[in-house]
Amino acid sequence: MSKKPHQLIARNFPSAEEEAKAPPPTALYEGPESAYKLAFADDDFLLREELRPVRMQLELLKPEMVQREQGIESTIVMFGSARTLPADVAQAELKQAQAGGDAAALRQAEAKLRMSHFYEEARRFAALVTEKSRARKTPIYVVTGGGPGIMEAGNRGAFEAGGKSIGLNIVLPHEQAPNPYITPELCFRFHYFALRKMHFLMRSIALVCFPGGFGTLDELFETMTLIQTGKSRRRPILLFGRDFWTRLINVELLIETGMISPGDEKLFTFVETAEEAWAVLEAEYGLDLPAVKSSEPGPAN
C-alpha cells in the first residue's frame, strides 16, 4: 500500500514549540523552584549570567533572520540627534519661549528652530531613498536607531513615501520608545550595544550623519575607523551640514599633528540637501543606471 503524500514530508518528532507548551505531569513540578522546564523555555535560566554568550548569539540571529526573510539586502543608515525637533514643534516652542520672557529659554528655543532644518532634510532624504530605489531589484531601506529626533525623521520619510524602514532600538535606563513610523515587523530591540552596531553596518551601503551628540559621534568614528583600517569595505559617509561638522571636528589639526594620514579626510563628504546626498550615492553605485542585476550594490558584511 502506497504512502499518503502528506506522510512523505511529515515531521518525525514534535516541534520545540509543541513540547514547550506541554504541561508538567503533576502540579508538583509547576512551582518556581522546579527545574522541570525545558531549558529553552525557561526565562530564569536564559537570563543567568553564564548564559550571556547564548543571549548575544540570539541577539545577532533574530534581526539577521527576520531581515533575510523580508528580503532586505541593502540599507542606508541614518544617525543624528534624538533631540532634533520637527519644524512645527520647534516653532511652537519658540513662541512659548517668546511669551515667557526667559532669555536663556529663548536662546535655546531659537537654536532648536535652527536645527529643525535637519529634521526636515532627513525626512526628505529618507523619502527620496525610498521612492528612488523602490523599483530596483534590490531596494534600499532606511535604518535608524528607532528613537525620536533625526531617527524619527528617517523612519517618517520612508513611511510617508509608502515604504518600509528599520528601527534598531536599544534598552536604556531612560526607556527609549520606538517612534511610530518604523515598520512593525522591522522594529527590533537590543540589549547589547555591540550587536546593535553590527546590524547597523552589516547591510549598509552608506552612512548618513546629521548633527548629533555623543551617540552620533560614536557611530561616525567607529565606522570611519573600520574603513580607515581596512576592516570594513569603503562606503560613502555623508555629513549633513558642513558648518556644524567643521566647527565640531578639526580635521586639519589631526592631519597637521600626524594623528591621521593625509587623505583620511576623504573618508567623508559634506552635503547640505537630500538631493545632493542622493547624487553622491548615484555616482558611487550607478543608481541612475537601469536597474539590472550587475549594477546592484550587494550586502556589506
PDB file of C-alpha atoms in Angstrom:
ATOM      1  CA  MET A   1       0.000   0.000   0.000  1.00  0.00           C
ATOM      2  CA  SER A   2       1.461   3.373  -1.026  1.00  0.00           C
ATOM      3  CA  LYS A   3       2.201   6.140   1.443  1.00  0.00           C
ATOM      4  CA  LYS A   4      -0.151   9.106   1.546  1.00  0.00           C
ATOM      5  CA  PRO A   5       1.568  12.216   0.115  1.00  0.00           C
ATOM      6  CA  HIS A   6       1.471  14.192   3.366  1.00  0.00           C
ATOM      7  CA  GLN A   7       3.280  11.385   5.184  1.00  0.00           C
ATOM      8  CA  LEU A   8       6.307  11.811   2.932  1.00  0.00           C
ATOM      9  CA  ILE A   9       7.078  15.221   4.441  1.00  0.00           C
ATOM     10  CA  ALA A  10       5.604  14.813   7.913  1.00  0.00           C
ATOM     11  CA  ARG A  11       7.713  15.686  10.970  1.00  0.00           C
ATOM     12  CA  ASN A  12       9.344  12.751  12.683  1.00  0.00           C
ATOM     13  CA  PHE A  13       9.469  14.493  16.054  1.00  0.00           C
ATOM     14  CA  PRO A  14       7.264  17.029  17.881  1.00  0.00           C
ATOM     15  CA  SER A  15       8.296  20.658  17.391  1.00  0.00           C
ATOM     16  CA  ALA A  16      10.057  22.580  20.143  1.00  0.00           C
ATOM     17  CA  GLU A  17       7.003  24.859  20.345  1.00  0.00           C
ATOM     18  CA  GLU A  18       4.671  21.922  20.919  1.00  0.00           C
ATOM     19  CA  GLU A  19       6.817  20.446  23.643  1.00  0.00           C
ATOM     20  CA  ALA A  20       7.326  23.804  25.373  1.00  0.00           C
ATOM     21  CA  LYS A  21       3.555  24.158  25.703  1.00  0.00           C
ATOM     22  CA  ALA A  22       3.082  20.688  27.173  1.00  0.00           C
ATOM     23  CA  PRO A  23       2.119  20.888  30.872  1.00  0.00           C
ATOM     24  CA  PRO A  24       4.179  19.095  33.559  1.00  0.00           C
ATOM     25  CA  PRO A  25       2.905  15.669  34.580  1.00  0.00           C
ATOM     26  CA  THR A  26       1.767  16.865  38.020  1.00  0.00           C
ATOM     27  CA  ALA A  27       1.309  20.158  39.872  1.00  0.00           C
ATOM     28  CA  LEU A  28       4.326  19.246  41.969  1.00  0.00           C
ATOM     29  CA  TYR A  29       6.646  20.452  39.190  1.00  0.00           C
ATOM     30  CA  GLU A  30       4.849  23.702  38.296  1.00  0.00           C
ATOM     31  CA  GLY A  31       6.384  25.853  41.029  1.00  0.00           C
ATOM     32  CA  PRO A  32       9.213  28.353  40.569  1.00  0.00           C
ATOM     33  CA  GLU A  33      11.623  26.103  42.463  1.00  0.00           C
ATOM     34  CA  SER A  34      11.164  23.281  39.930  1.00  0.00           C
ATOM     35  CA  ALA A  35      13.880  22.628  37.345  1.00  0.00           C
ATOM     36  CA  TYR A  36      11.470  20.692  35.134  1.00  0.00           C
ATOM     37  CA  LYS A  37      11.038  23.373  32.432  1.00  0.00           C
ATOM     38  CA  LEU A  38      12.715  22.850  29.081  1.00  0.00           C
ATOM     39  CA  ALA A  39      15.934  24.878  29.057  1.00  0.00           C
ATOM     40  CA  PHE A  40      14.957  26.993  26.038  1.00  0.00           C
ATOM     41  CA  ALA A  41      11.546  27.779  27.573  1.00  0.00           C
ATOM     42  CA  ASP A  42      12.957  28.748  30.984  1.00  0.00           C
ATOM     43  CA  ASP A  43      13.341  32.541  31.171  1.00  0.00           C
ATOM     44  CA  ASP A  44      15.065  32.438  34.557  1.00  0.00           C
ATOM     45  CA  PHE A  45      17.655  30.057  33.162  1.00  0.00           C
ATOM     46  CA  LEU A  46      18.226  32.053  29.945  1.00  0.00           C
ATOM     47  CA  LEU A  47      18.761  35.244  31.948  1.00  0.00           C
ATOM     48  CA  ARG A  48      21.518  33.798  34.114  1.00  0.00           C
ATOM     49  CA  GLU A  49      24.916  35.479  33.931  1.00  0.00           C
ATOM     50  CA  GLU A  50      26.512  32.347  32.471  1.00  0.00           C
ATOM     51  CA  LEU A  51      24.088  32.418  29.530  1.00  0.00           C
ATOM     52  CA  ARG A  52      25.346  35.770  28.196  1.00  0.00           C
ATOM     53  CA  PRO A  53      27.069  34.163  25.166  1.00  0.00           C
ATOM     54  CA  VAL A  54      23.799  32.481  24.226  1.00  0.00           C
ATOM     55  CA  ARG A  55      21.842  35.739  24.575  1.00  0.00           C
ATOM     56  CA  MET A  56      24.389  37.535  22.405  1.00  0.00           C
ATOM     57  CA  GLN A  57      24.037  34.851  19.763  1.00  0.00           C
ATOM     58  CA  LEU A  58      20.254  35.189  19.833  1.00  0.00           C
ATOM     59  CA  GLU A  59      20.510  38.965  19.514  1.00  0.00           C
ATOM     60  CA  LEU A  60      22.671  38.527  16.430  1.00  0.00           C
ATOM     61  CA  LEU A  61      20.416  35.861  14.926  1.00  0.00           C
ATOM     62  CA  LYS A  62      16.939  37.314  15.362  1.00  0.00           C
ATOM     63  CA  PRO A  63      17.386  40.547  13.326  1.00  0.00           C
ATOM     64  CA  GLU A  64      19.510  38.674  10.799  1.00  0.00           C
ATOM     65  CA  MET A  65      16.891  36.011  10.200  1.00  0.00           C
ATOM     66  CA  VAL A  66      13.979  38.444  10.070  1.00  0.00           C
ATOM     67  CA  GLN A  67      15.725  40.747   7.589  1.00  0.00           C
ATOM     68  CA  ARG A  68      16.643  37.802   5.365  1.00  0.00           C
ATOM     69  CA  GLU A  69      13.023  36.668   5.408  1.00  0.00           C
ATOM     70  CA  GLN A  70      11.950  40.207   4.470  1.00  0.00           C
ATOM     71  CA  GLY A  71      14.411  40.306   1.561  1.00  0.00           C
ATOM     72  CA  ILE A  72      16.459  43.176   2.978  1.00  0.00           C
ATOM     73  CA  GLU A  73      19.943  43.230   1.494  1.00  0.00           C
ATOM     74  CA  SER A  74      20.942  46.910   1.228  1.00  0.00           C
ATOM     75  CA  THR A  75      20.387  49.682   3.748  1.00  0.00           C
ATOM     76  CA  ILE A  76      21.297  53.301   4.342  1.00  0.00           C
ATOM     77  CA  VAL A  77      21.985  54.072   7.987  1.00  0.00           C
ATOM     78  CA  MET A  78      20.821  57.450   9.268  1.00  0.00           C
ATOM     79  CA  PHE A  79      22.257  58.857  12.500  1.00  0.00           C
ATOM     80  CA  GLY A  80      21.666  62.149  14.250  1.00  0.00           C
ATOM     81  CA  SER A  81      20.456  63.759  17.433  1.00  0.00           C
ATOM     82  CA  ALA A  82      17.421  62.373  19.236  1.00  0.00           C
ATOM     83  CA  ARG A  83      16.771  65.968  20.369  1.00  0.00           C
ATOM     84  CA  THR A  84      16.218  67.489  16.934  1.00  0.00           C
ATOM     85  CA  LEU A  85      12.593  68.628  16.609  1.00  0.00           C
ATOM     86  CA  PRO A  86      10.240  68.862  13.639  1.00  0.00           C
ATOM     87  CA  ALA A  87       9.963  72.433  12.389  1.00  0.00           C
ATOM     88  CA  ASP A  88       6.364  72.911  13.580  1.00  0.00           C
ATOM     89  CA  VAL A  89       7.176  71.694  17.095  1.00  0.00           C
ATOM     90  CA  ALA A  90      10.284  73.894  17.268  1.00  0.00           C
ATOM     91  CA  GLN A  91       8.259  76.900  16.082  1.00  0.00           C
ATOM     92  CA  ALA A  92       5.655  76.290  18.792  1.00  0.00           C
ATOM     93  CA  GLU A  93       8.383  76.079  21.463  1.00  0.00           C
ATOM     94  CA  LEU A  94       9.854  79.349  20.211  1.00  0.00           C
ATOM     95  CA  LYS A  95       6.508  81.135  20.535  1.00  0.00           C
ATOM     96  CA  GLN A  96       6.135  79.782  24.044  1.00  0.00           C
ATOM     97  CA  ALA A  97       9.630  80.974  24.961  1.00  0.00           C
ATOM     98  CA  GLN A  98       8.970  84.417  23.498  1.00  0.00           C
ATOM     99  CA  ALA A  99       5.848  84.713  25.624  1.00  0.00           C
ATOM    100  CA  GLY A 100       7.706  83.555  28.756  1.00  0.00           C
ATOM    101  CA  GLY A 101      10.370  86.256  28.665  1.00  0.00           C
ATOM    102  CA  ASP A 102      13.230  83.996  29.820  1.00  0.00           C
ATOM    103  CA  ALA A 103      16.334  84.958  27.813  1.00  0.00           C
ATOM    104  CA  ALA A 104      18.074  81.575  28.233  1.00  0.00           C
ATOM    105  CA  ALA A 105      14.941  79.660  27.243  1.00  0.00           C
ATOM    106  CA  LEU A 106      14.533  81.941  24.236  1.00  0.00           C
ATOM    107  CA  ARG A 107      18.105  81.296  23.026  1.00  0.00           C
ATOM    108  CA  GLN A 108      17.596  77.564  23.403  1.00  0.00           C
ATOM    109  CA  ALA A 109      14.317  77.667  21.511  1.00  0.00           C
ATOM    110  CA  GLU A 110      15.920  79.693  18.709  1.00  0.00           C
ATOM    111  CA  ALA A 111      18.716  77.102  18.446  1.00  0.00           C
ATOM    112  CA  LYS A 112      16.175  74.274  18.302  1.00  0.00           C
ATOM    113  CA  LEU A 113      14.333  76.021  15.496  1.00  0.00           C
ATOM    114  CA  ARG A 114      17.564  76.425  13.511  1.00  0.00           C
ATOM    115  CA  MET A 115      18.415  72.754  13.989  1.00  0.00           C
ATOM    116  CA  SER A 116      14.905  71.653  12.990  1.00  0.00           C
ATOM    117  CA  HIS A 117      16.024  72.246   9.419  1.00  0.00           C
ATOM    118  CA  PHE A 118      17.944  68.961   9.698  1.00  0.00           C
ATOM    119  CA  TYR A 119      14.845  67.047  10.806  1.00  0.00           C
ATOM    120  CA  GLU A 120      13.038  68.155   7.672  1.00  0.00           C
ATOM    121  CA  GLU A 121      16.053  67.397   5.456  1.00  0.00           C
ATOM    122  CA  ALA A 122      16.413  63.918   6.993  1.00  0.00           C
ATOM    123  CA  ARG A 123      12.728  63.310   6.379  1.00  0.00           C
ATOM    124  CA  ARG A 124      13.089  64.382   2.734  1.00  0.00           C
ATOM    125  CA  PHE A 125      16.218  62.285   2.248  1.00  0.00           C
ATOM    126  CA  ALA A 126      14.582  59.111   3.600  1.00  0.00           C
ATOM    127  CA  ALA A 127      11.565  59.678   1.346  1.00  0.00           C
ATOM    128  CA  LEU A 128      13.868  60.212  -1.637  1.00  0.00           C
ATOM    129  CA  VAL A 129      15.796  56.988  -0.949  1.00  0.00           C
ATOM    130  CA  THR A 130      12.559  55.037  -0.624  1.00  0.00           C
ATOM    131  CA  GLU A 131      10.992  56.482  -3.776  1.00  0.00           C
ATOM    132  CA  LYS A 132      14.116  56.266  -5.958  1.00  0.00           C
ATOM    133  CA  SER A 133      15.017  52.698  -5.044  1.00  0.00           C
ATOM    134  CA  ARG A 134      11.536  51.175  -4.884  1.00  0.00           C
ATOM    135  CA  ALA A 135      11.602  49.811  -8.451  1.00  0.00           C
ATOM    136  CA  ARG A 136      15.057  48.272  -8.162  1.00  0.00           C
ATOM    137  CA  LYS A 137      15.610  44.539  -7.859  1.00  0.00           C
ATOM    138  CA  THR A 138      17.445  45.303  -4.644  1.00  0.00           C
ATOM    139  CA  PRO A 139      15.563  48.147  -2.915  1.00  0.00           C
ATOM    140  CA  ILE A 140      17.457  50.258  -0.410  1.00  0.00           C
ATOM    141  CA  TYR A 141      15.905  50.538   3.038  1.00  0.00           C
ATOM    142  CA  VAL A 142      16.429  53.270   5.601  1.00  0.00           C
ATOM    143  CA  VAL A 143      17.602  52.066   9.017  1.00  0.00           C
ATOM    144  CA  THR A 144      17.747  54.232  12.141  1.00  0.00           C
ATOM    145  CA  GLY A 145      18.243  53.822  15.861  1.00  0.00           C
ATOM    146  CA  GLY A 146      14.472  53.760  16.217  1.00  0.00           C
ATOM    147  CA  GLY A 147      14.036  56.699  18.582  1.00  0.00           C
ATOM    148  CA  PRO A 148      12.952  60.340  18.266  1.00  0.00           C
ATOM    149  CA  GLY A 149      14.617  63.275  16.512  1.00  0.00           C
ATOM    150  CA  ILE A 150      16.604  62.505  13.372  1.00  0.00           C
ATOM    151  CA  MET A 151      15.814  58.822  13.835  1.00  0.00           C
ATOM    152  CA  GLU A 152      12.117  59.571  13.726  1.00  0.00           C
ATOM    153  CA  ALA A 153      12.610  61.798  10.688  1.00  0.00           C
ATOM    154  CA  GLY A 154      14.295  58.939   8.801  1.00  0.00           C
ATOM    155  CA  ASN A 155      11.578  56.412   9.535  1.00  0.00           C
ATOM    156  CA  ARG A 156       8.896  59.033   8.925  1.00  0.00           C
ATOM    157  CA  GLY A 157      10.214  59.951   5.494  1.00  0.00           C
ATOM    158  CA  ALA A 158      10.215  56.309   4.402  1.00  0.00           C
ATOM    159  CA  PHE A 159       6.730  55.791   5.869  1.00  0.00           C
ATOM    160  CA  GLU A 160       5.310  58.845   4.109  1.00  0.00           C
ATOM    161  CA  ALA A 161       6.801  57.593   0.830  1.00  0.00           C
ATOM    162  CA  GLY A 162       4.901  54.330   1.286  1.00  0.00           C
ATOM    163  CA  GLY A 163       7.933  52.175   2.042  1.00  0.00           C
ATOM    164  CA  LYS A 164       9.310  50.029   4.813  1.00  0.00           C
ATOM    165  CA  SER A 165      12.079  51.105   7.187  1.00  0.00           C
ATOM    166  CA  ILE A 166      14.008  49.552  10.050  1.00  0.00           C
ATOM    167  CA  GLY A 167      14.439  50.665  13.656  1.00  0.00           C
ATOM    168  CA  LEU A 168      17.175  49.231  15.881  1.00  0.00           C
ATOM    169  CA  ASN A 169      16.080  50.302  19.353  1.00  0.00           C
ATOM    170  CA  ILE A 170      18.228  49.907  22.466  1.00  0.00           C
ATOM    171  CA  VAL A 171      17.248  49.370  26.101  1.00  0.00           C
ATOM    172  CA  LEU A 172      18.343  52.455  28.066  1.00  0.00           C
ATOM    173  CA  PRO A 173      17.941  53.495  31.737  1.00  0.00           C
ATOM    174  CA  HIS A 174      15.503  56.123  30.489  1.00  0.00           C
ATOM    175  CA  GLU A 175      13.427  53.937  28.184  1.00  0.00           C
ATOM    176  CA  GLN A 176      13.584  54.819  24.500  1.00  0.00           C
ATOM    177  CA  ALA A 177      10.197  54.117  22.967  1.00  0.00           C
ATOM    178  CA  PRO A 178      10.176  53.307  19.252  1.00  0.00           C
ATOM    179  CA  ASN A 179       8.938  56.137  17.074  1.00  0.00           C
ATOM    180  CA  PRO A 180       5.588  55.384  15.390  1.00  0.00           C
ATOM    181  CA  TYR A 181       6.916  55.311  11.811  1.00  0.00           C
ATOM    182  CA  ILE A 182       9.015  52.109  11.938  1.00  0.00           C
ATOM    183  CA  THR A 183       7.649  49.118  10.035  1.00  0.00           C
ATOM    184  CA  PRO A 184       6.400  46.900  12.910  1.00  0.00           C
ATOM    185  CA  GLU A 185       7.949  43.678  11.621  1.00  0.00           C
ATOM    186  CA  LEU A 186      11.292  45.512  11.323  1.00  0.00           C
ATOM    187  CA  CYS A 187      11.250  47.176  14.745  1.00  0.00           C
ATOM    188  CA  PHE A 188      13.940  45.449  16.807  1.00  0.00           C
ATOM    189  CA  ARG A 189      15.063  45.907  20.402  1.00  0.00           C
ATOM    190  CA  PHE A 190      18.614  45.309  21.613  1.00  0.00           C
ATOM    191  CA  HIS A 191      20.254  44.820  24.973  1.00  0.00           C
ATOM    192  CA  TYR A 192      23.832  44.782  23.679  1.00  0.00           C
ATOM    193  CA  PHE A 193      25.195  47.915  22.009  1.00  0.00           C
ATOM    194  CA  ALA A 194      27.835  45.862  20.178  1.00  0.00           C
ATOM    195  CA  LEU A 195      25.301  43.621  18.463  1.00  0.00           C
ATOM    196  CA  ARG A 196      23.173  46.613  17.521  1.00  0.00           C
ATOM    197  CA  LYS A 197      26.206  48.274  15.944  1.00  0.00           C
ATOM    198  CA  MET A 198      26.922  45.165  13.899  1.00  0.00           C
ATOM    199  CA  HIS A 199      23.409  45.226  12.484  1.00  0.00           C
ATOM    200  CA  PHE A 200      23.721  48.898  11.591  1.00  0.00           C
ATOM    201  CA  LEU A 201      26.674  48.161   9.331  1.00  0.00           C
ATOM    202  CA  MET A 202      26.223  44.601   8.045  1.00  0.00           C
ATOM    203  CA  ARG A 203      23.946  45.588   5.145  1.00  0.00           C
ATOM    204  CA  SER A 204      24.750  49.282   4.857  1.00  0.00           C
ATOM    205  CA  ILE A 205      25.815  50.838   1.581  1.00  0.00           C
ATOM    206  CA  ALA A 206      26.203  54.289   3.160  1.00  0.00           C
ATOM    207  CA  LEU A 207      26.255  56.073   6.497  1.00  0.00           C
ATOM    208  CA  VAL A 208      24.406  59.387   6.632  1.00  0.00           C
ATOM    209  CA  CYS A 209      25.098  61.555   9.679  1.00  0.00           C
ATOM    210  CA  PHE A 210      23.129  64.603  10.701  1.00  0.00           C
ATOM    211  CA  PRO A 211      24.253  66.857  13.576  1.00  0.00           C
ATOM    212  CA  GLY A 212      24.186  64.947  16.839  1.00  0.00           C
ATOM    213  CA  GLY A 213      25.894  64.303  20.146  1.00  0.00           C
ATOM    214  CA  PHE A 214      27.925  61.507  21.700  1.00  0.00           C
ATOM    215  CA  GLY A 215      25.892  58.672  20.185  1.00  0.00           C
ATOM    216  CA  THR A 216      26.159  60.087  16.669  1.00  0.00           C
ATOM    217  CA  LEU A 217      29.889  60.707  17.077  1.00  0.00           C
ATOM    218  CA  ASP A 218      30.377  57.198  18.425  1.00  0.00           C
ATOM    219  CA  GLU A 219      28.817  55.614  15.334  1.00  0.00           C
ATOM    220  CA  LEU A 220      30.542  58.024  12.955  1.00  0.00           C
ATOM    221  CA  PHE A 221      34.049  57.479  14.294  1.00  0.00           C
ATOM    222  CA  GLU A 222      33.601  53.748  14.660  1.00  0.00           C
ATOM    223  CA  THR A 223      32.564  53.451  11.014  1.00  0.00           C
ATOM    224  CA  MET A 224      35.435  55.664   9.845  1.00  0.00           C
ATOM    225  CA  THR A 225      37.876  53.618  11.921  1.00  0.00           C
ATOM    226  CA  LEU A 226      36.653  50.353  10.406  1.00  0.00           C
ATOM    227  CA  ILE A 227      37.063  51.774   6.901  1.00  0.00           C
ATOM    228  CA  GLN A 228      40.380  53.507   7.616  1.00  0.00           C
ATOM    229  CA  THR A 229      41.901  50.289   8.978  1.00  0.00           C
ATOM    230  CA  GLY A 230      40.543  48.178   6.137  1.00  0.00           C
ATOM    231  CA  LYS A 231      38.400  46.115   8.468  1.00  0.00           C
ATOM    232  CA  SER A 232      35.309  47.181   6.523  1.00  0.00           C
ATOM    233  CA  ARG A 233      34.896  47.924   2.852  1.00  0.00           C
ATOM    234  CA  ARG A 234      34.841  51.567   1.867  1.00  0.00           C
ATOM    235  CA  ARG A 235      31.394  53.115   1.503  1.00  0.00           C
ATOM    236  CA  PRO A 236      30.105  56.704   1.393  1.00  0.00           C
ATOM    237  CA  ILE A 237      29.900  58.592   4.672  1.00  0.00           C
ATOM    238  CA  LEU A 238      27.782  61.706   4.213  1.00  0.00           C
ATOM    239  CA  LEU A 239      27.796  64.517   6.766  1.00  0.00           C
ATOM    240  CA  PHE A 240      24.828  66.871   6.534  1.00  0.00           C
ATOM    241  CA  GLY A 241      25.744  70.446   7.462  1.00  0.00           C
ATOM    242  CA  ARG A 242      29.323  71.459   6.681  1.00  0.00           C
ATOM    243  CA  ASP A 243      29.236  74.388   9.125  1.00  0.00           C
ATOM    244  CA  PHE A 244      28.281  72.173  12.065  1.00  0.00           C
ATOM    245  CA  TRP A 245      30.814  69.444  11.345  1.00  0.00           C
ATOM    246  CA  THR A 246      33.782  71.703  10.561  1.00  0.00           C
ATOM    247  CA  ARG A 247      33.216  73.623  13.791  1.00  0.00           C
ATOM    248  CA  LEU A 248      32.942  70.377  15.746  1.00  0.00           C
ATOM    249  CA  ILE A 249      35.821  68.349  14.247  1.00  0.00           C
ATOM    250  CA  ASN A 250      39.156  69.948  13.401  1.00  0.00           C
ATOM    251  CA  VAL A 251      40.375  67.530  10.728  1.00  0.00           C
ATOM    252  CA  GLU A 252      43.190  69.888   9.703  1.00  0.00           C
ATOM    253  CA  LEU A 253      44.617  69.693  13.234  1.00  0.00           C
ATOM    254  CA  LEU A 254      44.545  65.894  13.123  1.00  0.00           C
ATOM    255  CA  ILE A 255      46.478  65.898   9.844  1.00  0.00           C
ATOM    256  CA  GLU A 256      48.874  68.635  10.973  1.00  0.00           C
ATOM    257  CA  THR A 257      49.794  66.746  14.146  1.00  0.00           C
ATOM    258  CA  GLY A 258      50.107  63.399  12.381  1.00  0.00           C
ATOM    259  CA  MET A 259      47.147  61.860  14.183  1.00  0.00           C
ATOM    260  CA  ILE A 260      45.637  60.812  10.850  1.00  0.00           C
ATOM    261  CA  SER A 261      47.150  60.487   7.394  1.00  0.00           C
ATOM    262  CA  PRO A 262      46.647  62.941   4.538  1.00  0.00           C
ATOM    263  CA  GLY A 263      43.777  61.557   2.535  1.00  0.00           C
ATOM    264  CA  ASP A 264      41.824  60.356   5.566  1.00  0.00           C
ATOM    265  CA  GLU A 265      39.727  63.488   5.269  1.00  0.00           C
ATOM    266  CA  LYS A 266      38.322  61.946   2.083  1.00  0.00           C
ATOM    267  CA  LEU A 267      36.591  59.236   4.104  1.00  0.00           C
ATOM    268  CA  PHE A 268      33.560  61.518   4.320  1.00  0.00           C
ATOM    269  CA  THR A 269      31.700  64.011   2.155  1.00  0.00           C
ATOM    270  CA  PHE A 270      29.807  67.118   3.237  1.00  0.00           C
ATOM    271  CA  VAL A 271      26.306  67.582   1.857  1.00  0.00           C
ATOM    272  CA  GLU A 272      23.549  70.087   2.523  1.00  0.00           C
ATOM    273  CA  THR A 273      20.417  68.731   0.862  1.00  0.00           C
ATOM    274  CA  ALA A 274      18.659  65.433   0.286  1.00  0.00           C
ATOM    275  CA  GLU A 275      19.191  65.781  -3.464  1.00  0.00           C
ATOM    276  CA  GLU A 276      22.911  66.398  -3.053  1.00  0.00           C
ATOM    277  CA  ALA A 277      23.232  63.312  -0.845  1.00  0.00           C
ATOM    278  CA  TRP A 278      21.346  61.131  -3.312  1.00  0.00           C
ATOM    279  CA  ALA A 279      23.555  62.401  -6.158  1.00  0.00           C
ATOM    280  CA  VAL A 280      26.642  61.157  -4.265  1.00  0.00           C
ATOM    281  CA  LEU A 281      25.049  57.715  -3.917  1.00  0.00           C
ATOM    282  CA  GLU A 282      24.027  57.683  -7.579  1.00  0.00           C
ATOM    283  CA  ALA A 283      27.599  58.410  -8.622  1.00  0.00           C
ATOM    284  CA  GLU A 284      29.027  55.792  -6.236  1.00  0.00           C
ATOM    285  CA  TYR A 285      26.707  52.935  -7.132  1.00  0.00           C
ATOM    286  CA  GLY A 286      25.362  53.788 -10.567  1.00  0.00           C
ATOM    287  CA  LEU A 287      21.862  54.167  -9.183  1.00  0.00           C
ATOM    288  CA  ASP A 288      20.934  56.360 -12.141  1.00  0.00           C
ATOM    289  CA  LEU A 289      21.537  53.399 -14.483  1.00  0.00           C
ATOM    290  CA  PRO A 290      18.842  50.892 -15.478  1.00  0.00           C
ATOM    291  CA  ALA A 291      18.063  48.531 -12.605  1.00  0.00           C
ATOM    292  CA  VAL A 292      19.941  45.482 -13.889  1.00  0.00           C
ATOM    293  CA  LYS A 293      21.426  42.894 -11.614  1.00  0.00           C
ATOM    294  CA  SER A 294      25.060  43.731 -12.376  1.00  0.00           C
ATOM    295  CA  SER A 295      24.655  47.312 -11.148  1.00  0.00           C
ATOM    296  CA  GLU A 296      23.069  46.423  -7.817  1.00  0.00           C
ATOM    297  CA  PRO A 297      25.068  47.057  -4.626  1.00  0.00           C
ATOM    298  CA  GLY A 298      25.300  43.926  -2.520  1.00  0.00           C
ATOM    299  CA  PRO A 299      25.198  43.473   1.246  1.00  0.00           C
ATOM    300  CA  ALA A 300      28.240  44.644   3.178  1.00  0.00           C
ATOM    301  CA  ASN A 301      29.403  42.094   5.695  1.00  0.00           C
TER     302      ASN A 301
END
